[in-house]
Short mmCIF file of C-alpha atoms in Angstrom, two decimals:
data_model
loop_
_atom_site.label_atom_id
_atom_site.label_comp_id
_atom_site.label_asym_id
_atom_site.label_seq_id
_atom_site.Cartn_x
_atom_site.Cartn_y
_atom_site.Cartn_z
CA UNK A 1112 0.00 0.00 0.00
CA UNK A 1113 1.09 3.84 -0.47
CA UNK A 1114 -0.11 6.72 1.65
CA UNK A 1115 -1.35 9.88 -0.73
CA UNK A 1116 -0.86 13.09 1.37
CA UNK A 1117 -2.38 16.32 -0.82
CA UNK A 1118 -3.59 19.56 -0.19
CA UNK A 1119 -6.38 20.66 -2.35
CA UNK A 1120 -7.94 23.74 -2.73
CA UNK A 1121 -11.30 23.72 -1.39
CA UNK A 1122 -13.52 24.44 -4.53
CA UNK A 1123 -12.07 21.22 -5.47
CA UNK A 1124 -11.95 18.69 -2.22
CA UNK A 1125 -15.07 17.26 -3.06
CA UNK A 1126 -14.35 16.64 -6.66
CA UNK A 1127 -11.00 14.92 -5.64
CA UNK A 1128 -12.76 12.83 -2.88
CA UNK A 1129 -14.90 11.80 -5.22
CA UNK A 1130 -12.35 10.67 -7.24
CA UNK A 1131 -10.57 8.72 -4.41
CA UNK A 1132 -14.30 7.42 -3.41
CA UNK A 1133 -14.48 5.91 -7.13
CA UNK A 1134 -10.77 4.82 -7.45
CA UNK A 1135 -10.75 0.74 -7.16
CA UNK A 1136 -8.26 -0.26 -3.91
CA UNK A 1137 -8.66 3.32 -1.75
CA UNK A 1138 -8.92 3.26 1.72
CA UNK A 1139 -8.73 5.01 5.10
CA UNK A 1140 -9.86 8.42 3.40
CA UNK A 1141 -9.25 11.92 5.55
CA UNK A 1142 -10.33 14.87 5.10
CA UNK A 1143 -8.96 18.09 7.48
CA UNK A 1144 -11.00 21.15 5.91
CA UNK A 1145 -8.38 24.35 6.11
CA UNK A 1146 -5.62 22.08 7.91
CA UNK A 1147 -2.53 23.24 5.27
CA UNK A 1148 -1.60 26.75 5.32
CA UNK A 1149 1.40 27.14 2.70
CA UNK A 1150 -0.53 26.54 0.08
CA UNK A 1151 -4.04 27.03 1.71
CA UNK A 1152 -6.07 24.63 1.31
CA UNK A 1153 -8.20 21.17 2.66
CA UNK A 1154 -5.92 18.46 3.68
CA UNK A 1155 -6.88 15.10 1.86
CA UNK A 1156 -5.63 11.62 2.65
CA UNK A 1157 -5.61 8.46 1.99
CA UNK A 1158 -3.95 5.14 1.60
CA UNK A 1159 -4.33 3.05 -1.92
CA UNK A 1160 -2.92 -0.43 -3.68
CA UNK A 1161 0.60 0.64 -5.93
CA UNK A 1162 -2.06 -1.34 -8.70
CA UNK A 1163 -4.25 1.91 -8.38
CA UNK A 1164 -2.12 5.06 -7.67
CA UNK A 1165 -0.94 5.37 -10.93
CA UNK A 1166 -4.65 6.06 -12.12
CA UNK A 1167 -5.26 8.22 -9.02
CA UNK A 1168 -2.54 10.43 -9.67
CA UNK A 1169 -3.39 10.84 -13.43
CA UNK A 1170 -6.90 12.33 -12.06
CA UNK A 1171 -5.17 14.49 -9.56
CA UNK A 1172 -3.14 16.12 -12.17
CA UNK A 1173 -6.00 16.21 -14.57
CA UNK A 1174 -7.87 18.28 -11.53
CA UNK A 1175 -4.57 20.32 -11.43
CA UNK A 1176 -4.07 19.65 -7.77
CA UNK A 1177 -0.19 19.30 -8.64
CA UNK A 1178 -0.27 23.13 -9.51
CA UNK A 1179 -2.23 24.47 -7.13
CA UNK A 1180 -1.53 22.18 -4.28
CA UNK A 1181 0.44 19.49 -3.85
CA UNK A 1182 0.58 15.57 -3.96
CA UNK A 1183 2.77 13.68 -1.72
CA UNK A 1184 3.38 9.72 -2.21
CA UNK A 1185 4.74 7.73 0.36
CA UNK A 1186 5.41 3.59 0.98
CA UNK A 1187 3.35 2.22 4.07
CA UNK A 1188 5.84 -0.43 4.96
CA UNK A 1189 3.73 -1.95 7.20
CA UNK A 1190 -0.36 -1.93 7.99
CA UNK A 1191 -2.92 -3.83 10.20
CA UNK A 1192 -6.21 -3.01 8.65
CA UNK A 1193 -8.59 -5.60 7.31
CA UNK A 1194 -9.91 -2.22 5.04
CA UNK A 1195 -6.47 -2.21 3.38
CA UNK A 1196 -6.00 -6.02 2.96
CA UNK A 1197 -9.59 -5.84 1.11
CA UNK A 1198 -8.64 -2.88 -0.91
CA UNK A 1199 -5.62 -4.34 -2.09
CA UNK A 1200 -7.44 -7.55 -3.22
CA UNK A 1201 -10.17 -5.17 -5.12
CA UNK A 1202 -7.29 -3.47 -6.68
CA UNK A 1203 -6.86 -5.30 -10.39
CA UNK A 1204 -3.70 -6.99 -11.04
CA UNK A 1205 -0.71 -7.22 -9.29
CA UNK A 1206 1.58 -4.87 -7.10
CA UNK A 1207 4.84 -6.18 -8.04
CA UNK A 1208 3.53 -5.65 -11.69
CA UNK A 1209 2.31 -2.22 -11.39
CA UNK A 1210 4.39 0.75 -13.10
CA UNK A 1211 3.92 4.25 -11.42
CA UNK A 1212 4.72 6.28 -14.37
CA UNK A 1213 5.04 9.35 -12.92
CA UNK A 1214 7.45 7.95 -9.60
CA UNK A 1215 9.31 6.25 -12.60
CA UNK A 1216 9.62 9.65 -14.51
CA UNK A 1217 10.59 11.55 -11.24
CA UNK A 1218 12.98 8.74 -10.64
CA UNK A 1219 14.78 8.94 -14.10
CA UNK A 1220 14.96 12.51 -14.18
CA UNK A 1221 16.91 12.75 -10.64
CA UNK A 1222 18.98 9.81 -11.54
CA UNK A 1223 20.22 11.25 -15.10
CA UNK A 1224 20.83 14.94 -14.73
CA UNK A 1225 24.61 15.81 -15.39
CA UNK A 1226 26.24 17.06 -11.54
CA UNK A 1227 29.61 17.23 -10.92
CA UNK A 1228 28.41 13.77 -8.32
CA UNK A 1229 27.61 11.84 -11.27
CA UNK A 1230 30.44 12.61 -12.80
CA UNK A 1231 32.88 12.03 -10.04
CA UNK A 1232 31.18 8.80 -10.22
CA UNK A 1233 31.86 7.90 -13.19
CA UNK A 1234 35.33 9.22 -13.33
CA UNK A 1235 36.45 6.95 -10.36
CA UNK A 1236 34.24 4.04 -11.78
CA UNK A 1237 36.39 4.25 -14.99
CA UNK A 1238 39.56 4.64 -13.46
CA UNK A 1239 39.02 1.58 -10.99
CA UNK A 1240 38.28 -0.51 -14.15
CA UNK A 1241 41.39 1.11 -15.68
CA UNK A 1242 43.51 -0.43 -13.05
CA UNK A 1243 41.28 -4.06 -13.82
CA UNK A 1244 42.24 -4.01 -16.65
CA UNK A 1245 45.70 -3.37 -16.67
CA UNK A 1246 46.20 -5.82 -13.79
CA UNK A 1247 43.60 -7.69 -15.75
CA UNK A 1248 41.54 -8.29 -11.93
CA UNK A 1249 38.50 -9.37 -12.48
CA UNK A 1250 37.45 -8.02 -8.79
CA UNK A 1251 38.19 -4.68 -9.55
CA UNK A 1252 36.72 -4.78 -12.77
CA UNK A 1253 33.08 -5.73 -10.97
CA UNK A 1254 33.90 -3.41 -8.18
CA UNK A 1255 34.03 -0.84 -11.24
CA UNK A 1256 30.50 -1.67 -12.86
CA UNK A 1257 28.82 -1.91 -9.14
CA UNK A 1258 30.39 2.11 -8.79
CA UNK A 1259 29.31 3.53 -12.01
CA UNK A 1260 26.22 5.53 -12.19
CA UNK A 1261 25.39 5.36 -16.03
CA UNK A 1262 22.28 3.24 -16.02
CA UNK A 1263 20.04 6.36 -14.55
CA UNK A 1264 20.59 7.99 -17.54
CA UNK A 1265 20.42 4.81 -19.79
CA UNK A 1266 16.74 4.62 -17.92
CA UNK A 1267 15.69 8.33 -18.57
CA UNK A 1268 16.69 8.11 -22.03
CA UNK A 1269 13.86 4.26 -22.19
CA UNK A 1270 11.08 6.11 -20.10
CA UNK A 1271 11.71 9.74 -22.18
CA UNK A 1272 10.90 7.66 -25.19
CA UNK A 1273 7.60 5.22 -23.99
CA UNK A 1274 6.63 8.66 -22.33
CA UNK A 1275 7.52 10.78 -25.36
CA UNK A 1276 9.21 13.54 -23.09
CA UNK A 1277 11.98 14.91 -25.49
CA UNK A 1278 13.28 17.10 -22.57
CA UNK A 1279 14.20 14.01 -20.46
CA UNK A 1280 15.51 12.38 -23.56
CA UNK A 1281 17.75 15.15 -24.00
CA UNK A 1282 18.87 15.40 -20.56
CA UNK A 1283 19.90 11.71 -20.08
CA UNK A 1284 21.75 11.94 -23.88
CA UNK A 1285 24.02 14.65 -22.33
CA UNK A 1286 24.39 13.24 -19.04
CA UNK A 1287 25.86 10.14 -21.01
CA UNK A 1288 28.06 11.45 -23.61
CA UNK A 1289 29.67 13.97 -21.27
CA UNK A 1290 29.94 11.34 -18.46
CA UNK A 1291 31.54 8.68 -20.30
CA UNK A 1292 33.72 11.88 -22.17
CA UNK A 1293 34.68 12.94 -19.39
CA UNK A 1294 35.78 9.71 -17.75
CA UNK A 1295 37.76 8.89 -20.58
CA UNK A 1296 39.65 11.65 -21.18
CA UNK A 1297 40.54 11.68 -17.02
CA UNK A 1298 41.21 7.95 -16.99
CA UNK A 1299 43.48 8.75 -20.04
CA UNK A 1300 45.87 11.24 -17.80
CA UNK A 1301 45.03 9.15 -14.76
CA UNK A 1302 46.83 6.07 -17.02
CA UNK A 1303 49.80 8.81 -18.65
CA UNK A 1304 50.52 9.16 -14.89
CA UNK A 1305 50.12 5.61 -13.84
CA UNK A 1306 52.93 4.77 -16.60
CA UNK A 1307 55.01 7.89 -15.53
CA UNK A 1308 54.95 6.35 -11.82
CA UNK A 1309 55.90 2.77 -13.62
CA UNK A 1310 52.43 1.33 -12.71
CA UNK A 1311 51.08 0.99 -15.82
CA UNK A 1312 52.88 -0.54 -18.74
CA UNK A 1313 52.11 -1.38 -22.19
CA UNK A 1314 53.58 -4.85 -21.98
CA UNK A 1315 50.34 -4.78 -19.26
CA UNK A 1316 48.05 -3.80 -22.01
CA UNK A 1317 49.15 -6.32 -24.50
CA UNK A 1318 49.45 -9.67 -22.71
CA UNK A 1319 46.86 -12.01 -23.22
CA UNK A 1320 44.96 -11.14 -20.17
CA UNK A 1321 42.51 -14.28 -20.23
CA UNK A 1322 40.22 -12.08 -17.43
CA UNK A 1323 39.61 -9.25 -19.22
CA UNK A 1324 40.63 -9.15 -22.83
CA UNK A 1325 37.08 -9.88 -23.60
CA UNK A 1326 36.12 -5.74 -23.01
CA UNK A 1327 37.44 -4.91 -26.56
CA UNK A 1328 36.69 -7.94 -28.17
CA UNK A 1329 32.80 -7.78 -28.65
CA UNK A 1330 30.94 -10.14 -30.22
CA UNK A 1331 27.07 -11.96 -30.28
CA UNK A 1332 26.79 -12.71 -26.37
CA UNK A 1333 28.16 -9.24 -25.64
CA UNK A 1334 24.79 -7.63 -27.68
CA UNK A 1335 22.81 -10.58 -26.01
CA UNK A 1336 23.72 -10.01 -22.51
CA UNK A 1337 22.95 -5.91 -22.52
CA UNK A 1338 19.72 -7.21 -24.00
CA UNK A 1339 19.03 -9.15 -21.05
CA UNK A 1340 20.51 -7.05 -18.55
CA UNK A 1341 17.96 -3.99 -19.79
CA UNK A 1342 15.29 -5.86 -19.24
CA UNK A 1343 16.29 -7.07 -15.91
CA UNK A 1344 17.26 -3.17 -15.23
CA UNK A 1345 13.67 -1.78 -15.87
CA UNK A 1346 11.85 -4.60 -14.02
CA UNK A 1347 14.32 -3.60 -11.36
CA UNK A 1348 13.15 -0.29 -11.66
CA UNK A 1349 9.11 -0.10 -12.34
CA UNK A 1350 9.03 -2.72 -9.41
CA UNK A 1351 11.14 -1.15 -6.57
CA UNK A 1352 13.65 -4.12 -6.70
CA UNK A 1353 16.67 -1.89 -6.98
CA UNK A 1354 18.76 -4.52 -5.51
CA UNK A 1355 18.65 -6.19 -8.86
CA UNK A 1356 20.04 -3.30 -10.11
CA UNK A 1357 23.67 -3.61 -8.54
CA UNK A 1358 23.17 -7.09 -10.76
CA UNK A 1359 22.60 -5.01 -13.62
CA UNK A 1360 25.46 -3.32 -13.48
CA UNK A 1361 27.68 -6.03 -12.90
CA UNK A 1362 26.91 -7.89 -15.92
CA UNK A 1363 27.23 -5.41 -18.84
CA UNK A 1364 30.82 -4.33 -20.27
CA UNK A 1365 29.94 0.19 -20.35
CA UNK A 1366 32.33 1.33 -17.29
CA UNK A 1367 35.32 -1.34 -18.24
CA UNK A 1368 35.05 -1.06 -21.97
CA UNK A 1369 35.59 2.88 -21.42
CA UNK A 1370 38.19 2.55 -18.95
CA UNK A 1371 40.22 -0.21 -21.48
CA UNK A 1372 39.57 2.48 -24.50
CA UNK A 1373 41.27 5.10 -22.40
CA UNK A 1374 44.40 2.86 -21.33
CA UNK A 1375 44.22 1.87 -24.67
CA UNK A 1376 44.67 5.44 -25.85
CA UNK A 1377 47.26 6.64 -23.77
CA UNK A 1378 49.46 4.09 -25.38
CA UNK A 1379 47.97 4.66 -29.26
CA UNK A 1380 46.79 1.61 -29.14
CA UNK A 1381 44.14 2.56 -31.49
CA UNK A 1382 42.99 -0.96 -32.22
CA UNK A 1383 41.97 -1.72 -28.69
CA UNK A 1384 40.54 1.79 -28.76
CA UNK A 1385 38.28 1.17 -31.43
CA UNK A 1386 37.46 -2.91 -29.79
CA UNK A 1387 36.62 -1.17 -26.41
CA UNK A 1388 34.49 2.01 -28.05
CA UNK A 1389 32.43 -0.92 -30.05
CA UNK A 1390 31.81 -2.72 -27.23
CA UNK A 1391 30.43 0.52 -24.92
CA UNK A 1392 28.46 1.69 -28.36
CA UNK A 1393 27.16 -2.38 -28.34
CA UNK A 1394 26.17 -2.00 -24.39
CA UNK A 1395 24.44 1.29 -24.38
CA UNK A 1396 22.34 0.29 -27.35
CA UNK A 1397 21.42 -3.09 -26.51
CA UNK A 1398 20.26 -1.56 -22.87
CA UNK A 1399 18.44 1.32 -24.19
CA UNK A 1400 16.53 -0.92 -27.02
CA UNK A 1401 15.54 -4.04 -24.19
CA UNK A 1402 14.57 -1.09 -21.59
CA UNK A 1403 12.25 0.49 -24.89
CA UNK A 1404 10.53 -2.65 -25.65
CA UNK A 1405 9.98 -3.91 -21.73
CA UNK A 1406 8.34 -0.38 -20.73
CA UNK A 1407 6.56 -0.73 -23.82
CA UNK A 1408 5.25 -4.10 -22.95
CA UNK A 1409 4.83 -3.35 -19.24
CA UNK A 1410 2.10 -0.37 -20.66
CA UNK A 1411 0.54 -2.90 -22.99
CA UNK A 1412 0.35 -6.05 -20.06
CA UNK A 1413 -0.75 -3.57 -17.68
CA UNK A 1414 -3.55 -1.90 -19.63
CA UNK A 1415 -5.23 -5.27 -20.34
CA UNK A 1416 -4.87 -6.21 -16.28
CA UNK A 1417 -6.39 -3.16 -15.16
CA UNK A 1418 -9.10 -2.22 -17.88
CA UNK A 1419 -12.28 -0.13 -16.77
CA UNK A 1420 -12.08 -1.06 -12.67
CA UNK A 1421 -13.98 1.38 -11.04
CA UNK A 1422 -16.60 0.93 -7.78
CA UNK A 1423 -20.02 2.95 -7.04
CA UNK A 1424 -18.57 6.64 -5.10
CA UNK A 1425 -19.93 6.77 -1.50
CA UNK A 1426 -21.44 9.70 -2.07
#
């Protein structure tokens, strides 16, 4: 269940009620006439199944209570009410399955704006993976995907597409291509001066490295596995597993494939360059196309679960 907290200006309380009253798995519905001060108005609660807010909220904002209120969503981690355990069985589908577009577009947005955080992030994320892959260390070179931030803008870019919100689109593109340009341009100083301190070598970059040499060697399971790895991203995300998501990162070659093209660089070694800048390309696309198509297919499956559920208002 998730508590709605909203303040809602009085010629339109009833109309939102209403709303809440008609709304299949509400419950536990307050009303506090003139409670809020800042922005005036009649405070309105109540709690409702994560396979309902979505619709809720979409009626909210078409009553403009967003703009001339507010609407406050939080998890109820734990409830004893036989009212919410019957709400939640009214409530059509399934939580787990339930997307809340607009927590899922607030989400993305935070996750894939360009700060000097993120890109500290993915500076030191490229740089660890620089040293994995010179020492070809496998731990360092997971330690290196579990650090970098990139799939928050990899999931802005899927949910500014299915949402057709070219502003959000735009903002994860840039938070990419500057965050990976800027990571490999400092991981290519950070390796000049790892080779000036005799820490780095060449011979390093050109042994056979049976760990790692597979970062600028792509080929069919690399394209496969982002595939895979998107989906299991987005399900992460539309769901609230985000622990899945440290799996996620794990298991696709973006951070280590830009950290070998740097090394690779430093010592114009332009044909494991070129390798490692196929393989990130390879990645990025393969997540962004699976994340597409499962968001896509989450609408569609959802849409059929939930069609027309309403219930009689109280009023």
């Amino acid at each position: 269940m998730l508590h709605l907290r909203m303040i809602v200006p009085p010629d339109r309380t009833e109309e939102a009620v209403r709303l809440i009253e008609s709304t299949v798995g509400t419950t536990h519905v307050v009303v506090l006439p003139g409670a809020a001060r800042e922005p005036a108005g009649d405070l309105v609660m109540c709690d409702v199944a994560r396979e309902a807010v979505d619709e809720l909220l979409h009626g909210m904002r078409e009553l403009r209570i967003d703009q001339d209120g507010s609407i406050a969503v939080e998890n109820i981690d734990f409830s004893l009410s036989t009212r919410a355990d019957a709400a939640e069985e009214e409530a059509p589908g399934e939580a787990a399955d339930a997307v809340i577009w607009e927590q899922l577009s607030g989400a993305t947005h935070e996750e894939s704006t360009l700060t000097i955080t993120y890109c500290a992030f993915m500076i030191l994320a490229t740089m660890i993976a620089a040293c994995g892959v010179v020492l070809d260390n496998a731990i360092l070179i997971v330690g290196a995907m579990a650090v970098g931030p990139e799939f928050g803008p990899l999931a802005g870019v899927c949910t500014a597409v299915v949402q057709r919100a070219p502003k959000l689109a735009v903002r994860s593109l840039i938070a990419l291509v500057v965050g990976f340009a800027a990571a490999i341009v400092a991981t290519t100083v950070f390796s000049l001066g790892m080779d000036a301190l005799d820490l780095f070598s060449k011979s390093q970059l050109d042994a056979d490295r049976p760990n790692t040499s597979f970062i600028w060697q792509p080929d069919p399971f690399s394209f496969v596995v982002a595939i895979l790895a998107g989906i299991a991203g987005v399900l992460s995300l539309t769901s609230s597993k985000s622990g899945a998501l440290v799996g996620v990162a794990i298991s696709v070659t973006t951070v280590p494939a830009g950290a070998n093209a740097a090394v690779a660089l430093s010592y114009g070694d332009f044909g494991q360059m070129w390798g490692s800048v196929e393989q990130l390309g390879l990645n990025l696309f393969g997540i962004m196309l699976a994340g597409v198509l499962t968001l896509y297919a989450q609408k569609a499956l959802w849409r059929t679960q939930r069609g027309q559920w309403t219930r009689p208002s109280k009023r």
